[in-house]
GROMACS .gro file of C-alpha atoms in nm:
model
  218
    1MET     CA    1   1.270   0.581   0.734
    2VAL     CA    2   1.071   0.269   0.817
    3PHE     CA    3   0.691   0.295   0.809
    4ILE     CA    4   0.435   0.036   0.917
    5SER     CA    5   0.099   0.047   0.739
    6PRO     CA    6  -0.148  -0.200   0.895
    7SER     CA    7  -0.403  -0.333   0.648
    8ILE     CA    8  -0.759  -0.309   0.774
    9LEU     CA    9  -0.841  -0.599   0.544
   10SER     CA   10  -0.758  -0.802   0.856
   11ALA     CA   11  -0.951  -0.580   1.098
   12ASP     CA   12  -1.285  -0.653   1.261
   13TYR     CA   13  -1.518  -0.479   1.015
   14GLY     CA   14  -1.794  -0.475   1.273
   15ASN     CA   15  -1.581  -0.252   1.494
   16LEU     CA   16  -1.374  -0.043   1.255
   17GLU     CA   17  -1.378   0.267   1.472
   18SER     CA   18  -1.228   0.084   1.768
   19GLU     CA   19  -0.981  -0.095   1.540
   20LEU     CA   20  -0.860   0.237   1.402
   21LYS     CA   21  -0.819   0.377   1.751
   22ARG     CA   22  -0.621   0.064   1.833
   23LEU     CA   23  -0.387   0.134   1.541
   24THR     CA   24  -0.335   0.491   1.659
   25ALA     CA   25  -0.254   0.379   2.012
   26ALA     CA   26  -0.018   0.109   1.881
   27GLY     CA   27   0.199   0.357   1.694
   28ALA     CA   28   0.106   0.272   1.335
   29ASP     CA   29   0.236   0.521   1.079
   30MET     CA   30  -0.062   0.503   0.844
   31VAL     CA   31  -0.367   0.292   0.762
   32HIS     CA   32  -0.360   0.070   0.454
   33ILE     CA   33  -0.703   0.049   0.292
   34ASP     CA   34  -0.749  -0.218   0.027
   35VAL     CA   35  -1.019  -0.138  -0.229
   36MET     CA   36  -1.123  -0.429  -0.452
   37ASP     CA   37  -1.391  -0.429  -0.721
   38GLY     CA   38  -1.441  -0.799  -0.795
   39HIS     CA   39  -1.309  -0.748  -1.150
   40PHE     CA   40  -0.943  -0.647  -1.128
   41VAL     CA   41  -0.913  -0.896  -0.841
   42PRO     CA   42  -1.151  -1.178  -0.744
   43ASN     CA   43  -1.282  -1.013  -0.430
   44ILE     CA   44  -1.492  -0.713  -0.323
   45THR     CA   45  -1.416  -0.494  -0.025
   46LEU     CA   46  -1.515  -0.147   0.088
   47GLY     CA   47  -1.558   0.169  -0.122
   48ALA     CA   48  -1.530   0.544  -0.086
   49PRO     CA   49  -1.844   0.585   0.135
   50VAL     CA   50  -1.690   0.360   0.402
   51VAL     CA   51  -1.356   0.539   0.377
   52LYS     CA   52  -1.538   0.868   0.434
   53CYS     CA   53  -1.713   0.728   0.741
   54ILE     CA   54  -1.398   0.593   0.905
   55ARG     CA   55  -1.197   0.906   0.826
   56LYS     CA   56  -1.344   1.059   1.144
   57ALA     CA   57  -1.206   0.780   1.362
   58THR     CA   58  -0.834   0.857   1.327
   59ASP     CA   59  -0.585   1.124   1.224
   60LEU     CA   60  -0.351   0.862   1.076
   61PRO     CA   61  -0.280   0.906   0.703
   62PHE     CA   62  -0.497   0.692   0.477
   63ASP     CA   63  -0.285   0.479   0.242
   64VAL     CA   64  -0.549   0.377  -0.015
   65HIS     CA   65  -0.463   0.087  -0.247
   66LEU     CA   66  -0.699   0.069  -0.546
   67MET     CA   67  -0.718  -0.283  -0.688
   68ILE     CA   68  -0.980  -0.185  -0.943
   69ASP     CA   69  -1.014  -0.181  -1.322
   70ASP     CA   70  -1.084   0.190  -1.364
   71PRO     CA   71  -0.910   0.396  -1.095
   72PHE     CA   72  -0.921   0.713  -1.305
   73THR     CA   73  -1.300   0.731  -1.267
   74TYR     CA   74  -1.296   0.677  -0.891
   75VAL     CA   75  -0.998   0.888  -0.783
   76PRO     CA   76  -1.219   1.194  -0.706
   77ASP     CA   77  -1.440   0.986  -0.477
   78PHE     CA   78  -1.147   0.864  -0.269
   79VAL     CA   79  -0.991   1.208  -0.256
   80LYS     CA   80  -1.317   1.348  -0.117
   81ALA     CA   81  -1.339   1.054   0.125
   82GLY     CA   82  -1.007   1.153   0.283
   83ALA     CA   83  -0.728   0.958   0.113
   84ASP     CA   84  -0.379   1.096   0.176
   85ARG     CA   85  -0.206   0.871  -0.076
   86ILE     CA   86  -0.369   0.678  -0.359
   87THR     CA   87  -0.190   0.385  -0.515
   88PHE     CA   88  -0.324   0.208  -0.823
   89HIS     CA   89  -0.198  -0.072  -1.046
   90VAL     CA   90   0.005  -0.026  -1.361
   91GLU     CA   91  -0.188  -0.328  -1.496
   92CYS     CA   92  -0.530  -0.157  -1.468
   93GLY     CA   93  -0.742  -0.036  -1.758
   94SER     CA   94  -0.698   0.338  -1.693
   95ASP     CA   95  -0.432   0.551  -1.860
   96THR     CA   96  -0.143   0.548  -1.613
   97GLU     CA   97  -0.014   0.899  -1.672
   98LYS     CA   98  -0.359   1.059  -1.670
   99THR     CA   99  -0.450   0.880  -1.349
  100ILE     CA  100  -0.130   0.990  -1.176
  101ASP     CA  101  -0.191   1.349  -1.288
  102GLU     CA  102  -0.549   1.336  -1.163
  103ILE     CA  103  -0.430   1.224  -0.820
  104LEU     CA  104  -0.160   1.491  -0.804
  105ASP     CA  105  -0.392   1.766  -0.926
  106ALA     CA  106  -0.619   1.684  -0.632
  107GLY     CA  107  -0.333   1.748  -0.390
  108VAL     CA  108  -0.287   1.383  -0.295
  109GLU     CA  109   0.029   1.173  -0.318
  110ALA     CA  110   0.038   0.915  -0.598
  111GLY     CA  111   0.169   0.560  -0.584
  112LEU     CA  112   0.194   0.291  -0.850
  113ALA     CA  113   0.166  -0.081  -0.779
  114VAL     CA  114   0.288  -0.389  -0.965
  115LYS     CA  115   0.171  -0.748  -0.933
  116PRO     CA  116   0.432  -1.021  -0.870
  117GLY     CA  117   0.453  -1.116  -1.237
  118THR     CA  118   0.485  -0.761  -1.373
  119PRO     CA  119   0.835  -0.633  -1.458
  120ILE     CA  120   0.938  -0.348  -1.229
  121GLU     CA  121   1.062  -0.155  -1.531
  122THR     CA  122   0.699  -0.075  -1.618
  123VAL     CA  123   0.697   0.193  -1.344
  124PHE     CA  124   1.023   0.360  -1.451
  125PRO     CA  125   0.863   0.614  -1.691
  126TYR     CA  126   0.655   0.756  -1.403
  127LEU     CA  127   0.908   0.774  -1.120
  128ASP     CA  128   0.945   1.151  -1.140
  129LYS     CA  129   0.579   1.197  -1.044
  130LEU     CA  130   0.538   0.926  -0.781
  131SER     CA  131   0.577   0.933  -0.405
  132MET     CA  132   0.580   0.555  -0.375
  133VAL     CA  133   0.597   0.229  -0.566
  134LEU     CA  134   0.418  -0.073  -0.423
  135VAL     CA  135   0.568  -0.411  -0.504
  136MET     CA  136   0.310  -0.682  -0.433
  137THR     CA  137   0.466  -0.978  -0.256
  138VAL     CA  138   0.152  -1.189  -0.305
  139GLU     CA  139  -0.106  -1.201  -0.581
  140PRO     CA  140  -0.350  -0.919  -0.498
  141GLY     CA  141  -0.705  -0.997  -0.393
  142PHE     CA  142  -0.695  -1.186  -0.064
  143GLY     CA  143  -0.535  -1.154   0.279
  144GLY     CA  144  -0.339  -1.424   0.457
  145GLN     CA  145  -0.123  -1.536   0.162
  146SER     CA  146   0.239  -1.649   0.183
  147PHE     CA  147   0.525  -1.410   0.107
  148MET     CA  148   0.679  -1.449  -0.240
  149ALA     CA  149   1.055  -1.411  -0.194
  150GLU     CA  150   1.105  -1.427  -0.570
  151THR     CA  151   0.978  -1.067  -0.592
  152MET     CA  152   1.280  -0.932  -0.400
  153PRO     CA  153   1.500  -0.875  -0.709
  154LYS     CA  154   1.236  -0.630  -0.834
  155ILE     CA  155   1.277  -0.422  -0.519
  156GLU     CA  156   1.655  -0.432  -0.552
  157THR     CA  157   1.633  -0.320  -0.915
  158LEU     CA  158   1.396  -0.038  -0.828
  159ARG     CA  159   1.607   0.086  -0.537
  160GLN     CA  160   1.916   0.084  -0.760
  161LYS     CA  161   1.730   0.281  -1.027
  162LEU     CA  162   1.616   0.538  -0.771
  163GLN     CA  163   1.973   0.577  -0.647
  164GLU     CA  164   2.089   0.635  -1.003
  165LEU     CA  165   1.824   0.906  -1.039
  166GLY     CA  166   1.911   1.059  -0.703
  167LYS     CA  167   1.551   1.013  -0.593
  168ASP     CA  168   1.456   0.912  -0.239
  169MET     CA  169   1.120   0.741  -0.279
  170ASP     CA  170   0.920   0.504  -0.060
  171ILE     CA  171   0.908   0.142  -0.171
  172GLN     CA  172   0.616  -0.042  -0.019
  173VAL     CA  173   0.564  -0.418   0.008
  174ASP     CA  174   0.227  -0.581   0.064
  175GLY     CA  175   0.161  -0.948   0.125
  176GLY     CA  176   0.283  -1.202   0.379
  177ILE     CA  177   0.477  -0.948   0.586
  178ASN     CA  178   0.555  -1.081   0.931
  179ALA     CA  179   0.848  -1.110   1.173
  180GLU     CA  180   1.021  -1.362   0.945
  181THR     CA  181   0.981  -1.178   0.614
  182ILE     CA  182   1.002  -0.808   0.697
  183SER     CA  183   1.382  -0.808   0.726
  184VAL     CA  184   1.409  -0.986   0.390
  185ALA     CA  185   1.207  -0.712   0.221
  186ALA     CA  186   1.395  -0.438   0.406
  187LYS     CA  187   1.733  -0.573   0.296
  188ALA     CA  188   1.608  -0.569  -0.064
  189GLY     CA  189   1.529  -0.198  -0.030
  190ALA     CA  190   1.170  -0.166   0.093
  191ASN     CA  191   1.088   0.082   0.368
  192VAL     CA  192   0.705   0.082   0.391
  193PHE     CA  193   0.552  -0.242   0.512
  194VAL     CA  194   0.187  -0.342   0.485
  195SER     CA  195   0.084  -0.611   0.727
  196GLY     CA  196  -0.255  -0.746   0.820
  197ASN     CA  197  -0.289  -1.076   1.004
  198ALA     CA  198   0.048  -1.052   1.176
  199LEU     CA  199  -0.051  -0.722   1.337
  200PHE     CA  200  -0.421  -0.761   1.407
  201SER     CA  201  -0.370  -1.106   1.563
  202ALA     CA  202  -0.112  -0.971   1.809
  203GLU     CA  203  -0.213  -0.948   2.174
  204ASP     CA  204   0.009  -0.641   2.203
  205MET     CA  205   0.003  -0.460   1.870
  206ARG     CA  206   0.226  -0.178   1.995
  207ALA     CA  207   0.498  -0.430   2.080
  208ARG     CA  208   0.453  -0.603   1.745
  209ILE     CA  209   0.487  -0.279   1.551
  210ALA     CA  210   0.797  -0.187   1.751
  211GLU     CA  211   0.940  -0.531   1.675
  212PHE     CA  212   0.870  -0.489   1.305
  213LYS     CA  213   1.040  -0.149   1.295
  214SER     CA  214   1.345  -0.291   1.470
  215LEU     CA  215   1.365  -0.587   1.229
  216ALA     CA  216   1.332  -0.355   0.928
  217ALA     CA  217   1.602  -0.113   1.044
  218VAL     CA  218   1.877  -0.270   0.833
   0.00000   0.00000   0.00000
């Protein structure tokens, strides 16, 4: 199935409640929440207290993407704040297996992310525990970047590996996803699409999400 996960990195932070209601009305499948610590990536965004506050504004699943050095320490905070799925980076400083287990033990789905330059094979040892792998199609840390088509072979390799294992897992892409690039990522094997500017700048977000789903149905 195709899922659209709008990134609130591109939302109006002064009106997050109304922005979340807008996503619900537009037919979004989940809400992508980028958490940055200024160390793992060169930017700082919101933390668990804000996630907890906005949890009341929508029933949509919270797709929390931790771009932080030490996700193991902060997993409990985001679980309590209302995360439905927590994705962290294989390149972070925390022990990957322990962090996955901590997420799962809390009753939340676990995802693992890779930067554009990281071999996709680094996630293979953990596939049996994951609900999703996130392949970054830009360098993490900022919104509005251009899609990196050179990351598509990683998605193809991952999808082939999953087929060999008989495992049906979500593959998410994040970065530069718009009407021109979503079909490229879908053909490579992705089925969960994070998009920020292309959705929040739309006059009719419902129509834009419907367009994206149609383009990704390959």
